[in-house]
Coordinates of C-alpha atoms in Angstrom, one line a residue:
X1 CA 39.0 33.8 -30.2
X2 CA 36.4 32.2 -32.6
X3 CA 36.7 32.9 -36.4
X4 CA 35.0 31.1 -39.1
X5 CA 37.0 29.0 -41.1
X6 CA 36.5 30.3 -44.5
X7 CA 37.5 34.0 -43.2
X8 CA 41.3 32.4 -42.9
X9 CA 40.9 29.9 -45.8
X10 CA 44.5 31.2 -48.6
X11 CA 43.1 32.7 -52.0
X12 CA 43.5 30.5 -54.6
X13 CA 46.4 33.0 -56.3
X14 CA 48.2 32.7 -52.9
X15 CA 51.3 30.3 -53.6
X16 CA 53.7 30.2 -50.9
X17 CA 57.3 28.9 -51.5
X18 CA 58.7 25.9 -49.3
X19 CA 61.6 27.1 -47.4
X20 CA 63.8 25.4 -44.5
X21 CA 64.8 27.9 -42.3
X22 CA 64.2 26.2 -39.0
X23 CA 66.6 28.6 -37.3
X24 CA 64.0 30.6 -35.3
X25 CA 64.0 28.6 -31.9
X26 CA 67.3 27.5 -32.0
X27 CA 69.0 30.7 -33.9
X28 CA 73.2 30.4 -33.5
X29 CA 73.7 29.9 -30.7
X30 CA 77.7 28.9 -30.2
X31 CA 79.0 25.7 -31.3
X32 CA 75.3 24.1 -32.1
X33 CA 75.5 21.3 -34.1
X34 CA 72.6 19.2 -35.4
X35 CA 72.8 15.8 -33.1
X36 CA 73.0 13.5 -36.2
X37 CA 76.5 15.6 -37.4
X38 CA 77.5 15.5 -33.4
X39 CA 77.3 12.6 -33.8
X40 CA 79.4 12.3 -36.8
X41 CA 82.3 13.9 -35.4
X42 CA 82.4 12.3 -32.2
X43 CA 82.4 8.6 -33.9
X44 CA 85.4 10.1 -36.2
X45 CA 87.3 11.4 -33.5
X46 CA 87.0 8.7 -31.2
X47 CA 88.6 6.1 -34.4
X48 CA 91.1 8.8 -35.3
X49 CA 92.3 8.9 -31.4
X50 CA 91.4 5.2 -30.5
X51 CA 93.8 4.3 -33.3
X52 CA 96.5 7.1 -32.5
X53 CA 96.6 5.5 -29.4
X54 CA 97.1 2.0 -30.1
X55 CA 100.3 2.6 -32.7
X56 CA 101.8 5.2 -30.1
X57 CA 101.3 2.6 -27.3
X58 CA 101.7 3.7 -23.5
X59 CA 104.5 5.7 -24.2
X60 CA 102.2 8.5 -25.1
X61 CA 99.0 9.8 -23.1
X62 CA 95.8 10.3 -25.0
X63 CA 93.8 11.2 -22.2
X64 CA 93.4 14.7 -22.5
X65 CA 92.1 13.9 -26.3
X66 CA 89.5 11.5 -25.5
X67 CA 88.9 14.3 -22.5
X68 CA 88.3 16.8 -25.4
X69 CA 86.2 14.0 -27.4
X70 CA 83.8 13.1 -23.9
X71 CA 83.6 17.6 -23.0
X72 CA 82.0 18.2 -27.1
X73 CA 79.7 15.3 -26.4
X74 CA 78.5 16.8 -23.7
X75 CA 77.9 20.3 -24.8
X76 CA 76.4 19.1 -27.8
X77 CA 74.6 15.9 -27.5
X78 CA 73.7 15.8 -23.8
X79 CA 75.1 14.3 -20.4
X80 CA 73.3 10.7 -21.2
X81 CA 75.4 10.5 -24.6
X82 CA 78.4 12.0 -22.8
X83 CA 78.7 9.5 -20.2
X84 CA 78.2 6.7 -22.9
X85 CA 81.1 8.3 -25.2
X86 CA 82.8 8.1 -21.6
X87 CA 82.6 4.3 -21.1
X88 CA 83.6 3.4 -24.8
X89 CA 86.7 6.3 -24.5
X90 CA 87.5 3.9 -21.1
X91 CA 86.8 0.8 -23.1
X92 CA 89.0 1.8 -25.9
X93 CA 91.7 2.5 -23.5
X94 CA 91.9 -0.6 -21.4
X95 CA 91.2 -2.6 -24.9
X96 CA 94.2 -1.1 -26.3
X97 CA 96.8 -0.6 -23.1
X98 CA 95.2 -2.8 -20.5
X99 CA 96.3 -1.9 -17.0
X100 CA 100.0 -1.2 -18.2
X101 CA 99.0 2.7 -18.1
X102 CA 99.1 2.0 -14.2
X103 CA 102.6 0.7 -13.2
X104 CA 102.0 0.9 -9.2
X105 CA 99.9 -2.6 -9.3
X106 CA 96.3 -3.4 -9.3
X107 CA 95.1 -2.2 -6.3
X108 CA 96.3 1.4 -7.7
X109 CA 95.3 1.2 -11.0
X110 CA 91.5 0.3 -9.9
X111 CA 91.7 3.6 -7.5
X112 CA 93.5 6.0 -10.4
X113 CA 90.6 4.7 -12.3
X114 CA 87.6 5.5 -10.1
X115 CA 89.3 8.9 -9.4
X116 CA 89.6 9.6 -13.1
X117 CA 85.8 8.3 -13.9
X118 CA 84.3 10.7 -10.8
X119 CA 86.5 13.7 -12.6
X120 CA 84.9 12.7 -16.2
X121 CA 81.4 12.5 -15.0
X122 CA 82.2 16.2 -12.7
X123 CA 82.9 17.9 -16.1
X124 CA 80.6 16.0 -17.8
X125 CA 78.0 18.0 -15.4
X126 CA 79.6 20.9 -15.1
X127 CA 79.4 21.4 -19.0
X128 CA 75.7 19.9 -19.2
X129 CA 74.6 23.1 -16.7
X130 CA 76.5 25.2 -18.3
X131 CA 75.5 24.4 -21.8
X132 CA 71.8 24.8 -21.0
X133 CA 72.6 28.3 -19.1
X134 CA 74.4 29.9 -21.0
X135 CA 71.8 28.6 -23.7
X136 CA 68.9 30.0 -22.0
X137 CA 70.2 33.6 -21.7
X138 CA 71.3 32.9 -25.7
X139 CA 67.8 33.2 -26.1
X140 CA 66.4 35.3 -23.7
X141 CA 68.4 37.8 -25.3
X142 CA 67.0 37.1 -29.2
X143 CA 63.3 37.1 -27.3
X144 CA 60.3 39.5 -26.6
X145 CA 60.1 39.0 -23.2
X146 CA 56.1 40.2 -23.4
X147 CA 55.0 38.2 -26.4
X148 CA 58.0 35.3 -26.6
X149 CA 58.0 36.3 -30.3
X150 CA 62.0 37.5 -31.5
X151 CA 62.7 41.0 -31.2
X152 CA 64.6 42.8 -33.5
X153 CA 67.9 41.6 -33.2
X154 CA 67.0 37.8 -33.7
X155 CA 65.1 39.2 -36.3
X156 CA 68.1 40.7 -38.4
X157 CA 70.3 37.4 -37.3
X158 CA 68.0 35.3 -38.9
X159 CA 67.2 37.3 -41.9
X160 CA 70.2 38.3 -43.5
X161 CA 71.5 34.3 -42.7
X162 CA 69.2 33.1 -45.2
X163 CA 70.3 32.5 -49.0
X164 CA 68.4 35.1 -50.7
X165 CA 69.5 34.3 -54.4
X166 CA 66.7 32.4 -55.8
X167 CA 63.6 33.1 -53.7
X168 CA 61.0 36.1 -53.3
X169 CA 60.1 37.6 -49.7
X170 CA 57.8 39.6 -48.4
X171 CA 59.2 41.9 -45.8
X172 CA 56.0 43.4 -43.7
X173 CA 55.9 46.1 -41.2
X174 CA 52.9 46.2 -39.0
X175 CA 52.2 48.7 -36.7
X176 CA 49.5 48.5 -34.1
X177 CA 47.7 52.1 -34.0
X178 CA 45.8 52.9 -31.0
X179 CA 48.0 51.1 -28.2
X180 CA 48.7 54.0 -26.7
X181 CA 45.6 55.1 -26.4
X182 CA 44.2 51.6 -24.9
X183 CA 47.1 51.7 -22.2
X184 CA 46.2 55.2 -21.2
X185 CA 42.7 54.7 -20.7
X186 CA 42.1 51.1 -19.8
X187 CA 45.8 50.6 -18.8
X188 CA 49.0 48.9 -19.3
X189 CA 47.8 45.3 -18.3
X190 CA 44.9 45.6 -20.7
X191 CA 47.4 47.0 -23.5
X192 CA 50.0 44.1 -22.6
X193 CA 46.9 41.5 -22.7
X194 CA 46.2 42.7 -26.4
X195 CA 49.8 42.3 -27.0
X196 CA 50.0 39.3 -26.2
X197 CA 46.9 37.9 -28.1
X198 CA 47.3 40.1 -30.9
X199 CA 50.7 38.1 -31.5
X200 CA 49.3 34.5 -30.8
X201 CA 47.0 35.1 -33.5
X202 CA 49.2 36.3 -36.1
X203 CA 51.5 32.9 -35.5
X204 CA 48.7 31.0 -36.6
X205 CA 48.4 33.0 -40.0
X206 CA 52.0 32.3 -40.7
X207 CA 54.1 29.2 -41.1
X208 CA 56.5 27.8 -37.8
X209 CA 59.4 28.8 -40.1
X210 CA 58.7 32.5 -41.2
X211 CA 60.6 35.0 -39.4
X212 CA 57.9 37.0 -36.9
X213 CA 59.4 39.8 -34.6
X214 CA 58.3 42.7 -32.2
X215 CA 60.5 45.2 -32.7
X216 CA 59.1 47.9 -30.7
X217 CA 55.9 48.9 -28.3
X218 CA 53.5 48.9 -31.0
X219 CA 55.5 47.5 -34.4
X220 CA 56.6 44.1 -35.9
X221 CA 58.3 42.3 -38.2
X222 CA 57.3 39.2 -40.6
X223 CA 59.5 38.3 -43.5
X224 CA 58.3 34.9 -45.8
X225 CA 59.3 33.4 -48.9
X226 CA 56.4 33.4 -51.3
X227 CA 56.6 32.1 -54.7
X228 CA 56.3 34.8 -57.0
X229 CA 56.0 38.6 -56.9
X230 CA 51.9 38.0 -57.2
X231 CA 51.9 35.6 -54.5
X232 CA 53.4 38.4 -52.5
X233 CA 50.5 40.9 -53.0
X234 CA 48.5 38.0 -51.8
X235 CA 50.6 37.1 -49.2
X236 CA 50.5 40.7 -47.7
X237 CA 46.4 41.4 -48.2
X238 CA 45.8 38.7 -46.3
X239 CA 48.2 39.2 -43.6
X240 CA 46.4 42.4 -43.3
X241 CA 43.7 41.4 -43.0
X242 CA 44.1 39.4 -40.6
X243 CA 46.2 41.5 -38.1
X244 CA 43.5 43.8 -38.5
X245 CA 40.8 41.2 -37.6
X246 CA 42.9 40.4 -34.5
X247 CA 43.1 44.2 -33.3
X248 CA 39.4 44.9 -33.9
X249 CA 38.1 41.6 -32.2
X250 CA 40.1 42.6 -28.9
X251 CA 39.5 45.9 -28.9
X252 CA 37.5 48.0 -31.6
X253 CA 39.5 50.9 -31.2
X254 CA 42.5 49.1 -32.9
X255 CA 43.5 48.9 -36.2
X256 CA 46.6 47.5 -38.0
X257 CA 49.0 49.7 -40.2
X258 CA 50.9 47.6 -42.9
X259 CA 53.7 48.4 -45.2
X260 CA 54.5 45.3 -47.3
X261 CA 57.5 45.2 -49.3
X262 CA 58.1 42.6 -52.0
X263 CA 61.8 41.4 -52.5
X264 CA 62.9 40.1 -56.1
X265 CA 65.5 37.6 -55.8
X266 CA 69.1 38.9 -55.3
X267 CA 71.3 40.5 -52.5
X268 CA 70.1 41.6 -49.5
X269 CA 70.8 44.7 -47.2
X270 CA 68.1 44.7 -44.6
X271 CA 68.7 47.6 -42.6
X272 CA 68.0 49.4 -46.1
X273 CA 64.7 47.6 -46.7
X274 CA 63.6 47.9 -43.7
X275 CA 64.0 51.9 -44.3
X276 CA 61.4 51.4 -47.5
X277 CA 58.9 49.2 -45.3
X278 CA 58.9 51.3 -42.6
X279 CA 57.8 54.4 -45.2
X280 CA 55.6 52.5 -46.5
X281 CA 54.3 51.7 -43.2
X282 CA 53.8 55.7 -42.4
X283 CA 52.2 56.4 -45.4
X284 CA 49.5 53.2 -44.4
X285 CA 49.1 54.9 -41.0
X286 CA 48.3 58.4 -42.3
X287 CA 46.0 57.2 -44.9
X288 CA 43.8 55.6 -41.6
X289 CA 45.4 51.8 -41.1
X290 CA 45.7 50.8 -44.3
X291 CA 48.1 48.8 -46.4
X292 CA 50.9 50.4 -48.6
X293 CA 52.5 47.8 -51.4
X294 CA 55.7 48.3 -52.9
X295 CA 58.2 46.0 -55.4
X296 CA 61.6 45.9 -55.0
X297 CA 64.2 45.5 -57.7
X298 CA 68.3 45.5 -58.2
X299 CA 69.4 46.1 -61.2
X300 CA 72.8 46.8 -62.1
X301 CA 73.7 47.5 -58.6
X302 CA 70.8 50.1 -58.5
X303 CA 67.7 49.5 -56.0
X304 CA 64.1 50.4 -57.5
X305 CA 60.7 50.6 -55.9
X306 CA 58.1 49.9 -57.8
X307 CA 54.8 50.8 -56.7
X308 CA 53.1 49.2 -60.0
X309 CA 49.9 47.8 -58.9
X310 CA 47.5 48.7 -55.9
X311 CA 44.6 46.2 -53.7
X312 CA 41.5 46.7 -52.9
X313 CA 38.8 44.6 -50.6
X314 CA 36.0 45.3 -48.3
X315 CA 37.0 44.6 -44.6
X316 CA 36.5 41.0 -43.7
X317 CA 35.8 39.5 -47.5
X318 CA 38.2 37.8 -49.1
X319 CA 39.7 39.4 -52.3
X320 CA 43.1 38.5 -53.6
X321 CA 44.9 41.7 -55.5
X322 CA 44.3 43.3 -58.8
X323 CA 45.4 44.9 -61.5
X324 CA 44.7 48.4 -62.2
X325 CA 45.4 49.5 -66.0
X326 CA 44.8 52.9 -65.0
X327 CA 47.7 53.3 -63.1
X328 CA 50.6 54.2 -65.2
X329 CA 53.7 51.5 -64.8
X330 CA 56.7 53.1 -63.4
X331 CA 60.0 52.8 -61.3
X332 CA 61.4 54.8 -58.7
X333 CA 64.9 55.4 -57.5
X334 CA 65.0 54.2 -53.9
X335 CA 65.6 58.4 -53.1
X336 CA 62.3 58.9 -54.8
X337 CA 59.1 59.5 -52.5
X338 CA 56.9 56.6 -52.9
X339 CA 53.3 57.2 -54.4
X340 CA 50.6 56.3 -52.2
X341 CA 48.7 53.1 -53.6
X342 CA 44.8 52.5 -53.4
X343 CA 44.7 49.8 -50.3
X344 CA 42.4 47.9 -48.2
X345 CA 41.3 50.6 -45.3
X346 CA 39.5 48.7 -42.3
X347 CA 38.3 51.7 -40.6
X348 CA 36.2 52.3 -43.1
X349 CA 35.5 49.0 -45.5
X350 CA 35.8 50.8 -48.7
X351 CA 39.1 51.7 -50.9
X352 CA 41.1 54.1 -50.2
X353 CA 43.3 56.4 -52.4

């Protein structure tokens, strides 16, 4: 799809925080180490062991160790690196104990040693395959299998990992209206179609790093740093936007639903949050796909919602948000309904109350 640069071009009040999450295509997977600290530890190991084994002497065999050493190389750097950490485990070996490890003579000692490579490079395989198996169902699990965006629990895995203490988010809740309808009438190949575009498109409004999930038929997730509380309000009119611009450009019965919840620095409980967004979210949808804006502060072990401010733009111009005087400043327990806020409606183009 074809849009014109300056419809996606930031607002100038949009300032988005640098964060290094880089956790969404490899999430935790067990025992997954970055290659340079594999690295690390298998160099360390190897002296530690190496050494062992030249005070102890013959008396004592190391061989399950370097074993162990040669099996974490090759679940976490790769069957290439393995083999190599093989040769310098036999190297070590034969350096430090030459052939008196095989009392029975040459001949035997050059056939217990081919027997022992051929088992090294069998497991060596053995946990290469099974590395990248059991890998692949890792994240088939954590992944939409429609969209290949995370679904909900990669979503929460990712989110309540990251160090929340000194960094805004915005938490949004989208919900595609009129899905149904489109699968019912031009059916469910059409309706996955616009799935699947509508989620391409939204990855390229958002950075590699922010956390994008589908967490149902019709609804999704993104959750982003952003600078300050203001650069959240313009972080989630412009998402809006352009989910909406997506829905309408596949289909022109679609519209986008957004509840956008800005996070204050502090602790985190997601599955709570995600409660406020999601009401937010409702009260968008039954004010006609429109976008509900809420703040979110702790204080004193007490959550508020404060739903100080409100946006307002004509469908596809740019507007970055503003502040209303007429609305009166106030805070809300979390128990408390949430006022509706004047948002950007793209059904109609105008303001909404």
């Amino acid at each position: 799809m074809a849009h014109s640069s300056a419809m996606w071009k930031k607002p100038a009040t949009e300032r988005r925080a640098k964060v290094n999450i880089s956790r969404a295509s490899k999430l935790f997977f067990p025992l997954n180490m970055a290659r340079p600290r594999a690295w690390i530890v298998v160099a360390l190991t190897l002296c530690i062991v190496g050494l062992a084994d030249a005070i102890s002497g013959y008396a004592i065999w190391f061989g399950p160790l370097y074993l162990m050493i040669i099996g974490f190389a090759a679940w976490s750097l790769g069957w290439r690196e393995a083999v190599g950490v093989g040769l310098s485990c036999l190297g070590i070996t034969l350096v430090v104990n030459g052939f008196s490890i095989y009392p029975y003579g040459t001949a035997h000692a050059y056939w217990n040693l081919a027997i022992r490579i051929l088992a090294v490079l069998v497991i060596i395989g053995i946990l290469d395959s099974a590395r990248k198996l059991c890998e692949n169902e890792w994240l088939l699990a954590r992944t939409d299998p429609l969209t290949g965006v995370l679904n909900r629990q990669a979503f929460f895995e990712l989110a309540e990992s990251i160090d929340h203490s000194e960094t805004w988010y915005v938490l949004v809740y989208a919900d595609l209206d009129g899905l149904k309808r489109l699968n019912d009438r031009e059916g469910h190949a059409r309706g996955d179609a616009c799935l699947q575009a509508y989620t391409a498109h939204v990855q390229q409004l958002i950075r590699k790093d922010d956390i994008f999930a589908r967490v149902g038929g019709d609804e999704f997730f993104i959750y982003l740093a952003v600078r300050d509380e203001e650069a959240g309000k313009a972080v989630a009119l412009r998402l809006h936007k352009g989910m909406n611009e997506a829905a309408s450009e596949f289909s022109a019965s679609l519209r986008c639903s957004t509840g956008a919840l800005i996070l204050a620095p502090g602790s985190r409980s997601l599955s709570r949050e995600v409660k406020i967004a999601d009401e937010l979210m409702y009260q968008a949808k039954n004010a006609g796909a429109s976008l509900r804006v809420a703040s979110v502060h702790e204080r004193r072990g007490s959550l508020y919602v404060s739903p100080d401010w409100k946006l307002s733009a004509a469908f596809g111009e740019e507007a970055g948000p503003t502040t209303c005087a007429s609305i009166e400043m106030r805070e809300q327990s979390v128990g408390a309904a949430i006022e509706p806020i004047e948002a950007y409606r793209p059904s109609t183009g105008i303001a909404a109350a």
